Amino acid sequence: MAEIVLEKVSRWFGNVVAVNDVSMRIGPGVTGLLGPNGAGKTTLMAMMSGFLAPSAGEVLLDGAPVWRNTEAYRQLGLVPEREISFGYLTGRQFVRANAELQGLSDPGAATEKALERVELVEPSGRRIDTYSKGMRQRVKIAAALVHEPGVMLLDEPFNGVDPRQRMQLMALLHDMGETGHTILFSSHILEEVERLARHIEVVVSGRHAASGDFGAIRRLMTDRPVQYFLRSDDDRALAVALVAEPSVRAVRFVDSGGLDVEVADLGTFVHGLPVWARAGDISLIEVSPSDESLESVFSYLVAR
Amino acid sequence: MSEPSPTQHPTAQHPTAQQPVTGVIHDIGYRRYTGPRDGDARIAFSLYVTALKHAYGLGRSGRSKVLPFLLLGLTLLPAVIMVGVVAMFGFDEQVRTYAAYTNTVQVLVSIFAASQAPTIFSRDLRSRSIVLYLARPLSARTSALVRWAALATACLIFILAPQLVLYVGGLLSRLDAGDETLSFLKALPLDLLLAAMLASITGLIASMALRRGFAVVGSILAVLVVSTALSAVQAIAAEFDSPRTGEISGLFSPWALVNGLASVMDAGVEVITPPQGAVMVSAYVLAALLMAALPVLALVARFRKAGR
Amino acid sequence: MNTTIARLALAALLGRKRFILLLLFPVALIGLSVLVRVLTSDAEVALGILFGLGLLVILPLLALVSATAVMGPEVDDGSLVYLLAKPVSRHSVAFSKYVVALAAVLLLGPLPMLVTGFAIGSGDQDLVLAGSVSATLGAIAYTSLFLALSTVWKHAVVVGLLFVLLWEGTLAAIFSGVAWLSIGQWAARIGATIDADWADDAVPLWWAVGALFVVGIGGVWFSGDRLRSFSLKGDD
């Protein structure tokens, strides 16, 4: 059970602040590090992997600082965004070199196992510079997990990978998360993060904007209209009742039945809805928040 | 933002009542450009200007400006000192002639050509983005020639800059204007020839060895190390009273060629075994022209291949 | 010393065209020396070419190419992180790369010089020995210096060239004081203990030994230290 802890970490380059006073804990399971381009994701990843000194604060892996601590890499697997320039090696040679550098007792077996995990056994005899983008990405991942690290850090792992391979990689990361590994991956594509991680850390302009389950984060943002989808046995009567309430901003009929409701004051609405329904003798069949998608969370945080 | 009015894409079928609307492309204001377009000459010219600026790091990051300007500074420094010496002590002629000055700073000129050739020739070949240029509208041949011309111009500027300092400084120190102008004009064709040869050799090497470091060292090997070795051979040849060997060995290095021709023109350059006789002199001229032209042909071939 | 790092460095050094460039140096040097020897039938002149050109130009350039080839590209494009994200001391990474680069330099520089020297020389074994010892010592220091350079600056090759050609080549010929800060001069000074005709004593022996020692060890140590602070720079 490995854990990465950031305590009041800041990093500045000259007078540009890339990461501003960020504290977070990343434990077992899959965590998505989310933020628009230029938010400081790569800087954070670099500090977590020991390839950048924090200007202030501490980055700890299981209690020990990561910076200038080469022993930390026994617990850490890193998949940088950069292309690998070891094109003159075959996939197997590259992964094997990583296994040897980790000082594994049986690097050959570990290499084969890692290649199998990323489904790269068949092309592993070819030179890396003949690989497609997706294969390069997978060989990087194989090299990072060859020593079965407790923590995997992946910077934009799905960039340039085609959809089928993306699904495979996601399944792989998901499995690792399920088996108690700490997986942190960064992305600026919401759909990826939403599919793979319930737990997210959001950074915006170098600041830690939000943390936790994204549904929960969404519910915290009460000062912004929330979308609900309602179905009842009498939608029109329900609409009449809702429009009278100040906590409701807009009601829209959905063609296939049901109502889209825009709510201004979430607390009042959630408590009031059953009361109003009972008063009008209306049965509610479905009540669901319709925009708890990461997209809305994200656009909210970025716009703030 | 106002909602743009949906209009049908020109090629789409106009929907009718029977046909369900399956899709629509909104007209959000993109327009075809139908105005006049610049011709190849204009495109070639802007590529030339861009490449020339890039050779000096202009229009690139601050870090890429350091090296060319450091080299330029180093090559100007002795000229400035010489001008100062001439002015202060009232010499009646330059410390070094224009052609001799260039020879004195041959290390700097060679390093400049070797280090800046890759910025013009290998960056887009290495990243294979060259294909984008060559798909249209400039032909591979024009593109290669234009880049070569830009590198040659960059080298020429590098060679001429200190000579101009000397010239202007000399005139201000009231050296004989006629003598100075004559000496300067003598150096000019040599400068042109040298710039062309350096651009050809370093450009070809840069386009072949795509790693910058290897291109630089390879160029230095071809331009400077060969020249150093050949001057050693010339010295030995003179010692053993076989100047012909020295003259012939001079045919294989751009610096030896230029210096040999300079000594023939009496431009103030000392050469151990200068070319003797009309045949040898014309061989020097021919060799210099070939050294400038042949690599350019190879460059064009290289670009043709890359564009495919 | 880490054999895996060394093996990867060797692969980077021998990769395709690069080795041809490296091979060009000794081939050109030997070819020229032998040619001069045959044409002039004067062993002294041929040795002069062999060690003069060899020590002043060929050896430093050889060291420059080898040292930057094992380190430069990986520092340049950041793929060094794959080697550094490992429980391996970074001084050991630098040292392993240094050993490979130095081995290549010794194999292609001092060794062919020694062999060629004996082949074309006319019994003046001391001179050949002095030259080869100087070449070996020079190789140790040059490779170390250029390795350190390539961990610092992207344009390590050009800076190295300026050092070799301008500082040690041109300026040293004009200002004798440059000898105090010239690897070539230090190496030659030590070689002169074998054959006094080999070089003049522009610097005292203790200085030459000490300076070579400092540069040889210091360059590698400094490279390791730079790797300890190796930072991954993102696009944002």
mmCIF file of C-alpha atoms in Angstrom, chain A residues 37-43 46 49-53 67-68 70-71 73-74 76 78 80-86 88-89 94 97-98 100-102 127 129 140 143, chain C residues 2-5 7-9 11-12 15-16 18 73-74 76-90 225 227-236:
data_model
loop_
_atom_site.group_PDB
_atom_site.id
_atom_site.type_symbol
_atom_site.label_atom_id
_atom_site.label_comp_id
_atom_site.label_asym_id
_atom_site.label_seq_id
_atom_site.Cartn_x
_atom_site.Cartn_y
_atom_site.Cartn_z
ATOM 1 C CA ASN A 37 -3.207 22.245 -20.919
ATOM 2 C CA GLY A 38 -0.682 24.309 -19.050
ATOM 3 C CA ALA A 39 -2.326 23.811 -15.666
ATOM 4 C CA GLY A 40 0.820 22.332 -14.133
ATOM 5 C CA LYS A 41 0.050 18.634 -14.468
ATOM 6 C CA THR A 42 3.423 17.770 -15.940
ATOM 7 C CA THR A 43 5.197 19.875 -13.328
ATOM 8 C CA ALA A 46 7.775 15.637 -12.465
ATOM 9 C CA SER A 49 8.591 11.264 -9.800
ATOM 10 C CA GLY A 50 11.673 12.986 -8.400
ATOM 11 C CA PHE A 51 12.584 14.805 -11.576
ATOM 12 C CA LEU A 52 11.989 18.277 -10.289
ATOM 13 C CA ALA A 53 12.711 19.796 -6.896
ATOM 14 C CA TRP A 67 13.772 14.270 -4.763
ATOM 15 C CA ARG A 68 17.308 12.913 -5.027
ATOM 16 C CA THR A 70 17.033 6.964 -6.102
ATOM 17 C CA GLU A 71 15.815 4.229 -3.751
ATOM 18 C CA TYR A 73 12.260 4.167 -7.742
ATOM 19 C CA ARG A 74 11.938 0.637 -6.409
ATOM 20 C CA LEU A 76 7.780 3.934 -8.425
ATOM 21 C CA LEU A 78 7.078 6.371 -14.329
ATOM 22 C CA PRO A 80 6.697 10.165 -19.049
ATOM 23 C CA GLU A 81 4.948 11.916 -21.862
ATOM 24 C CA ARG A 82 8.170 12.137 -23.875
ATOM 25 C CA GLU A 83 8.826 9.854 -26.781
ATOM 26 C CA ILE A 84 11.578 7.367 -26.150
ATOM 27 C CA SER A 85 14.672 7.847 -28.254
ATOM 28 C CA PHE A 86 15.880 4.285 -27.807
ATOM 29 C CA TYR A 88 17.668 1.335 -31.964
ATOM 30 C CA LEU A 89 16.600 -1.215 -29.338
ATOM 31 C CA PHE A 94 14.307 -1.953 -23.822
ATOM 32 C CA ALA A 97 17.223 -3.083 -19.735
ATOM 33 C CA ASN A 98 14.705 -1.491 -17.396
ATOM 34 C CA GLU A 100 18.083 -5.047 -15.116
ATOM 35 C CA LEU A 101 18.421 -1.479 -13.954
ATOM 36 C CA GLN A 102 15.835 -2.229 -11.290
ATOM 37 C CA ARG A 127 12.986 -2.268 -33.161
ATOM 38 C CA ASP A 129 11.429 2.943 -34.149
ATOM 39 C CA LYS A 140 6.807 2.579 -22.051
ATOM 40 C CA ALA A 143 9.115 -0.693 -18.903
ATOM 41 C CA ASN C 2 26.585 -0.411 -14.207
ATOM 42 C CA THR C 3 26.820 -2.896 -17.056
ATOM 43 C CA THR C 4 23.313 -2.248 -18.369
ATOM 44 C CA ILE C 5 23.930 1.487 -18.679
ATOM 45 C CA ARG C 7 25.669 -1.624 -22.778
ATOM 46 C CA LEU C 8 23.045 0.948 -23.748
ATOM 47 C CA ALA C 9 25.730 3.608 -24.109
ATOM 48 C CA ALA C 11 24.620 0.713 -28.502
ATOM 49 C CA ALA C 12 24.138 4.474 -28.766
ATOM 50 C CA GLY C 15 24.465 2.890 -33.780
ATOM 51 C CA ARG C 16 24.638 2.888 -37.545
ATOM 52 C CA ARG C 18 27.840 7.314 -36.038
ATOM 53 C CA PRO C 73 20.972 13.029 -27.236
ATOM 54 C CA GLU C 74 19.399 11.549 -24.112
ATOM 55 C CA ASP C 76 18.545 16.699 -25.137
ATOM 56 C CA ASP C 77 15.251 14.904 -25.630
ATOM 57 C CA GLY C 78 14.703 13.935 -22.008
ATOM 58 C CA SER C 79 14.693 10.191 -22.587
ATOM 59 C CA LEU C 80 17.421 9.982 -19.966
ATOM 60 C CA VAL C 81 14.590 9.693 -17.424
ATOM 61 C CA TYR C 82 14.205 6.041 -18.326
ATOM 62 C CA LEU C 83 17.722 5.390 -17.101
ATOM 63 C CA LEU C 84 17.443 7.676 -14.119
ATOM 64 C CA ALA C 85 14.079 6.487 -12.794
ATOM 65 C CA LYS C 86 15.879 3.515 -11.324
ATOM 66 C CA PRO C 87 17.476 2.680 -7.986
ATOM 67 C CA VAL C 88 20.908 3.312 -9.481
ATOM 68 C CA SER C 89 23.220 6.014 -8.211
ATOM 69 C CA ARG C 90 23.458 8.780 -10.754
ATOM 70 C CA ASP C 225 26.018 15.678 -9.924
ATOM 71 C CA LEU C 227 22.284 14.042 -13.332
ATOM 72 C CA ARG C 228 21.287 14.125 -9.675
ATOM 73 C CA SER C 229 19.519 17.379 -10.420
ATOM 74 C CA PHE C 230 18.199 16.219 -13.779
ATOM 75 C CA SER C 231 14.793 17.792 -14.249
ATOM 76 C CA LEU C 232 12.000 16.786 -16.505
ATOM 77 C CA LYS C 233 10.670 19.825 -18.229
ATOM 78 C CA GLY C 234 7.180 19.604 -19.524
ATOM 79 C CA ASP C 235 5.563 21.644 -22.203
ATOM 80 C CA ASP C 236 3.541 23.543 -19.665
#
